[in-house]
Coordinates of C-alpha atoms in Angstrom, one line a residue:
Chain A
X1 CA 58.8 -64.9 -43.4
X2 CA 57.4 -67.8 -42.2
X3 CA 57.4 -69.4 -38.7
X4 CA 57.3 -72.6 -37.5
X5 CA 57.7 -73.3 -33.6
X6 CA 58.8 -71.4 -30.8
X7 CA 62.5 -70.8 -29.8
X8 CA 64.1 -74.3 -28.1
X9 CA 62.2 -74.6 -24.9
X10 CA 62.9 -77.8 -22.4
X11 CA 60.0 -79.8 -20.9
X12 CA 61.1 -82.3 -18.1
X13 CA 58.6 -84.8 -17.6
X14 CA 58.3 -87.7 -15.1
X15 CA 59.2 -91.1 -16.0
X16 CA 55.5 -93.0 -17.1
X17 CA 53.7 -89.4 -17.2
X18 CA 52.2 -88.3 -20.6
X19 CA 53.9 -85.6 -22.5
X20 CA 52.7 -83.5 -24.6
X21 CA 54.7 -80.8 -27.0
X22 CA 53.3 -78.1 -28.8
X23 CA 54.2 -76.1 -31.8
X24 CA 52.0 -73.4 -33.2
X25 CA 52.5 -72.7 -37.3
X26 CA 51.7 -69.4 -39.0
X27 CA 51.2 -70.5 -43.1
X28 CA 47.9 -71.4 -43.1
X29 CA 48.5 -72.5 -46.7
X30 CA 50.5 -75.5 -45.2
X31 CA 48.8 -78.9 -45.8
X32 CA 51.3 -81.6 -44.1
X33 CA 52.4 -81.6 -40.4
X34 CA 55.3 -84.2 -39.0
X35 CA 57.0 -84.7 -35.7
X36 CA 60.7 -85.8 -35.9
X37 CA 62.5 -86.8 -33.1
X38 CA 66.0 -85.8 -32.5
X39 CA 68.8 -87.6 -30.7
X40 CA 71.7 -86.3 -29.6
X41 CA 74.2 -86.8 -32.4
X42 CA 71.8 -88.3 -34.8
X43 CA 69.8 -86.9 -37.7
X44 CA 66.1 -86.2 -37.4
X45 CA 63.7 -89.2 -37.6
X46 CA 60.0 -89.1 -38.3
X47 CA 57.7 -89.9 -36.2
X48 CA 54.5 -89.4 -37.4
X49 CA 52.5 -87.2 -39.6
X50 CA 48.9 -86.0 -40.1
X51 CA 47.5 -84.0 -43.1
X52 CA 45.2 -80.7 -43.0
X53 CA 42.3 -83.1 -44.0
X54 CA 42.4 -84.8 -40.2
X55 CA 43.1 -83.5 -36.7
X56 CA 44.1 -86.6 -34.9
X57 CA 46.4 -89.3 -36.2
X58 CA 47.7 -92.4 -33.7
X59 CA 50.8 -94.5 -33.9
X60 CA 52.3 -95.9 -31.3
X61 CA 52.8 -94.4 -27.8
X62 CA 52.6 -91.1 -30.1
X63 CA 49.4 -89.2 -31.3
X64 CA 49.2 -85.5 -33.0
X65 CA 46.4 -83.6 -32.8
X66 CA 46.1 -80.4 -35.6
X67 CA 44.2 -77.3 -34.7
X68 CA 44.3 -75.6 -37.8
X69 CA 41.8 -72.7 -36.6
X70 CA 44.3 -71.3 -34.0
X71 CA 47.5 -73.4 -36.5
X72 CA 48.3 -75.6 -33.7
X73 CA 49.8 -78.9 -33.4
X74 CA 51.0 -81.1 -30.6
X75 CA 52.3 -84.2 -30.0
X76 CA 51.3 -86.6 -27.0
X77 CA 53.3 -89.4 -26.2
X78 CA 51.9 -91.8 -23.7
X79 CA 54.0 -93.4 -20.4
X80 CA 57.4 -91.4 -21.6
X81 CA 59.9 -93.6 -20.8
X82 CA 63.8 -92.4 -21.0
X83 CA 64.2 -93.5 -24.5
X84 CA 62.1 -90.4 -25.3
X85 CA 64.7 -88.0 -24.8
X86 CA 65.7 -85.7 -27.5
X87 CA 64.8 -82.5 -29.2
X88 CA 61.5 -82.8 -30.8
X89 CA 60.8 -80.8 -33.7
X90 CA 57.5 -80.0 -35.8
X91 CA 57.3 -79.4 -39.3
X92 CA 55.1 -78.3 -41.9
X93 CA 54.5 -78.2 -45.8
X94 CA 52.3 -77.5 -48.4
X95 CA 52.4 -78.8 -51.6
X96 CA 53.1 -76.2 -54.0
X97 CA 56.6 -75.4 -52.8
X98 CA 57.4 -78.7 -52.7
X99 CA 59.5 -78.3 -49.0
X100 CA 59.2 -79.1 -45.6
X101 CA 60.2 -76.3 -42.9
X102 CA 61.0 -76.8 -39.4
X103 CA 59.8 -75.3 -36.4
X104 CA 62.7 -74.6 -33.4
X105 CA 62.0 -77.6 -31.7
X106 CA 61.6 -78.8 -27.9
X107 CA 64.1 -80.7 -25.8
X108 CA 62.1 -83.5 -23.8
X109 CA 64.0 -84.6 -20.9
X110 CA 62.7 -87.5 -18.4
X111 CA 63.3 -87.3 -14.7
X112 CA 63.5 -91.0 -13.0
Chain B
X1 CA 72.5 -101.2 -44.1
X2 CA 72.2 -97.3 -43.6
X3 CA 69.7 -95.7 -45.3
X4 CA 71.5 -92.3 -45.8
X5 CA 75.2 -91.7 -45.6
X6 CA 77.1 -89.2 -45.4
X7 CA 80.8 -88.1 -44.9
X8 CA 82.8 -87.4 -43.1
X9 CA 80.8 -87.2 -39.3
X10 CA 83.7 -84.4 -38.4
X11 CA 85.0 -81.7 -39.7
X12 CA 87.4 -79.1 -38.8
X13 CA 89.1 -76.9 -40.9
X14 CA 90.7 -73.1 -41.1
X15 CA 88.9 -70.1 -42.8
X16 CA 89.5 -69.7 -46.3
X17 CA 89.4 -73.4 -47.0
X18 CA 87.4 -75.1 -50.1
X19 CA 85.3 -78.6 -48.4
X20 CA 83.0 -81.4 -49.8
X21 CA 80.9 -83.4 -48.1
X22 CA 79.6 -86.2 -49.4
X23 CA 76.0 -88.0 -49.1
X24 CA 74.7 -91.2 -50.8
X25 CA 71.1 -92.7 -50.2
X26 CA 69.7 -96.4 -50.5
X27 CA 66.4 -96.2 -50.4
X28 CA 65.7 -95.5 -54.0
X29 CA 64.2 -92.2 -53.4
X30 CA 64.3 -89.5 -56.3
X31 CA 64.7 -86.5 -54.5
X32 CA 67.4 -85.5 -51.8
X33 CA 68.0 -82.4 -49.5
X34 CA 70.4 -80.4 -47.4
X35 CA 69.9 -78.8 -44.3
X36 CA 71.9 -76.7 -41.8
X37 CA 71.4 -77.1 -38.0
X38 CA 73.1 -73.8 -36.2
X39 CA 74.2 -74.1 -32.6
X40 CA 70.3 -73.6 -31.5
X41 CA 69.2 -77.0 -33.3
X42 CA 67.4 -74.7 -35.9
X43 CA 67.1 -76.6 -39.4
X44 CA 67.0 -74.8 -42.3
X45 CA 66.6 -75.8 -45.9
X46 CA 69.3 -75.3 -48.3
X47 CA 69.1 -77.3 -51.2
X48 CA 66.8 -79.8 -52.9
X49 CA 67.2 -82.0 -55.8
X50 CA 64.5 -84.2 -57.5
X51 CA 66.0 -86.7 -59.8
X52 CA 69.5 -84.8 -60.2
X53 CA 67.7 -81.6 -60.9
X54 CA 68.1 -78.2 -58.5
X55 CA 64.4 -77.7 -57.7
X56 CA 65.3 -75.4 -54.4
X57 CA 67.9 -73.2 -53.3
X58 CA 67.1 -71.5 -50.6
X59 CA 69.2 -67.9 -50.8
X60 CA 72.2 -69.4 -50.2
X61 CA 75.4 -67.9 -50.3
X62 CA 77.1 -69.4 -54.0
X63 CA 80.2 -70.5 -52.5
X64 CA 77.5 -73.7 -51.3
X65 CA 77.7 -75.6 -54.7
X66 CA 75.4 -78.8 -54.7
X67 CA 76.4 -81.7 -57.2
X68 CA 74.1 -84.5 -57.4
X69 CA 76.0 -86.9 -60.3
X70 CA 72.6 -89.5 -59.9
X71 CA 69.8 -89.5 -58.1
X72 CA 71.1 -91.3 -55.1
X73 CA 74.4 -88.8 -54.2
X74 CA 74.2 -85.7 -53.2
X75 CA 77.3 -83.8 -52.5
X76 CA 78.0 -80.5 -50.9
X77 CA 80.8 -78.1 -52.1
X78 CA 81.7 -75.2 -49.9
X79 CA 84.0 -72.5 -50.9
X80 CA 86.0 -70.0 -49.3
X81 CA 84.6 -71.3 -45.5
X82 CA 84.0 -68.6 -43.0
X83 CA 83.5 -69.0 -39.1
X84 CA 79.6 -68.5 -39.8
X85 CA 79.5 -71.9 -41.7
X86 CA 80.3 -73.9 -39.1
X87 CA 77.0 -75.5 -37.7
X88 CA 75.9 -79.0 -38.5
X89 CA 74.6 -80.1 -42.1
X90 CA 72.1 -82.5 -42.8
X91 CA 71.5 -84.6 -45.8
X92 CA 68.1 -86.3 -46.3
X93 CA 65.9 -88.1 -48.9
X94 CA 62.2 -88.7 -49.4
X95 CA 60.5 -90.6 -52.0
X96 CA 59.1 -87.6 -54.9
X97 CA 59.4 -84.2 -53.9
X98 CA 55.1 -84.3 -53.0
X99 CA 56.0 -84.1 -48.7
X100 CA 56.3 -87.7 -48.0
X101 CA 58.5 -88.1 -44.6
X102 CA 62.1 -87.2 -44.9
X103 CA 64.9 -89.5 -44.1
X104 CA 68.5 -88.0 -42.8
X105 CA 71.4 -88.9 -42.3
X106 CA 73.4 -88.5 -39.3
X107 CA 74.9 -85.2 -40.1
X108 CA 78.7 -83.7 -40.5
X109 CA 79.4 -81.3 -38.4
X110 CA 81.9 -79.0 -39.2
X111 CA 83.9 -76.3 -37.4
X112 CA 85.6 -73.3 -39.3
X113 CA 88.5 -72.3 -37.3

């Protein structure tokens, strides 16, 4: 079947350090990648996205970077501050089945 | 305003029970989802609609019934609950059903005594 993401791993990151997340993907037929970001008791919510035609994308704070030769993705998010904590999960699609699947995610937490 | 409702937040219930729960979306999107997050935060498709039309249904058991009466409501029946239903289910909504970002709501989460 296919396989987004690893099972839930935790990365604790210093308050003002970088962090970055990674999610590897196996359908090499997908042609959309997102982050969402999780909070606890909350839905998912986007946070960016990047399509197979790119490998970086920036918004704010946040950038994604696609490997699609080893189907890789990670996010970076710049000075994490504790706001930042949640689960953080990637996502992929592909056009011609219309549906986005979701990798396993990772729960951020920020140490002070 | 919230962008996608649903309801209730909770809820509990015994084995053998029928349940709806009920989502609604603002944002004039056509097409709306539901998703099941199990006790590991795993989400999984179950349904998806594009303008009131079943376009996805991801093997799911058919006591799951979707309704979607317009465009903007989609509602989730659930027959005959078991204990391994209980997990928390998402409704969400994007513009057309061509991958633009999804929107959820804030889940229901409901326990199967």
């Amino acid at each position: 079947g296919e396989s987004v993401g690893l099972h839930l791993p935790t990365l604790s990151v210093q308050e003002g350090d970088n962090s970055i997340i990674n999610c590897a993907y196996s359908n090499s037929a997908s042609d959309y990648f997102i982050w969402y970001k999780q909070e606890s008791g909350k839905g998912p919510q986007f946070i960016i996205d990047i399509r197979s035609n790119m490998d970086k994308r920036q918004g704010q704070r946040v950038t994604v970077l696609l490997n699609k030769t080893v189907k890789h993705l990670s996010l970076q998010i710049a000075a994490t501050q504790p706001g930042d904590s949640a689960v953080y999960f990637c996502a992929e699609g592909y056009s011609s089945a219309s549906k986005i699947i979701f990798g396993s995610g990772t729960r951020l937490s920020i140490r002070p | 305003d919230t962008a996608v409702s649903q309801t209730p937040k909770y809820l509990v219930t015994q084995m053998g029970n029928d349940k709806s729960i009920k989502c609604e979306q603002n944002l004039g999107h056509d097409t709306m989802y539901w998703y099941k997050q199990d006790s590991k935060k795993f989400l999984k498709i179950m349904f998806s609609y594009n303008n009131k039309e079943l376009i996805i249904n991801e093997t799911v058991p058919n006591r799951f019934s979707p309704k979607s009466p317009d465009k903007a409501h989609l509602n989730l029946h659930i027959n005959s609950l078991e204990l391994g239903d209980s997990a928390v289910y998402f409704c969400a909504s994007s513009r057309d059903t061509t991958n633009e970002k999804l929107f959820f709501g804030s889940g229901t989460q409901l326990s199967v005594l």
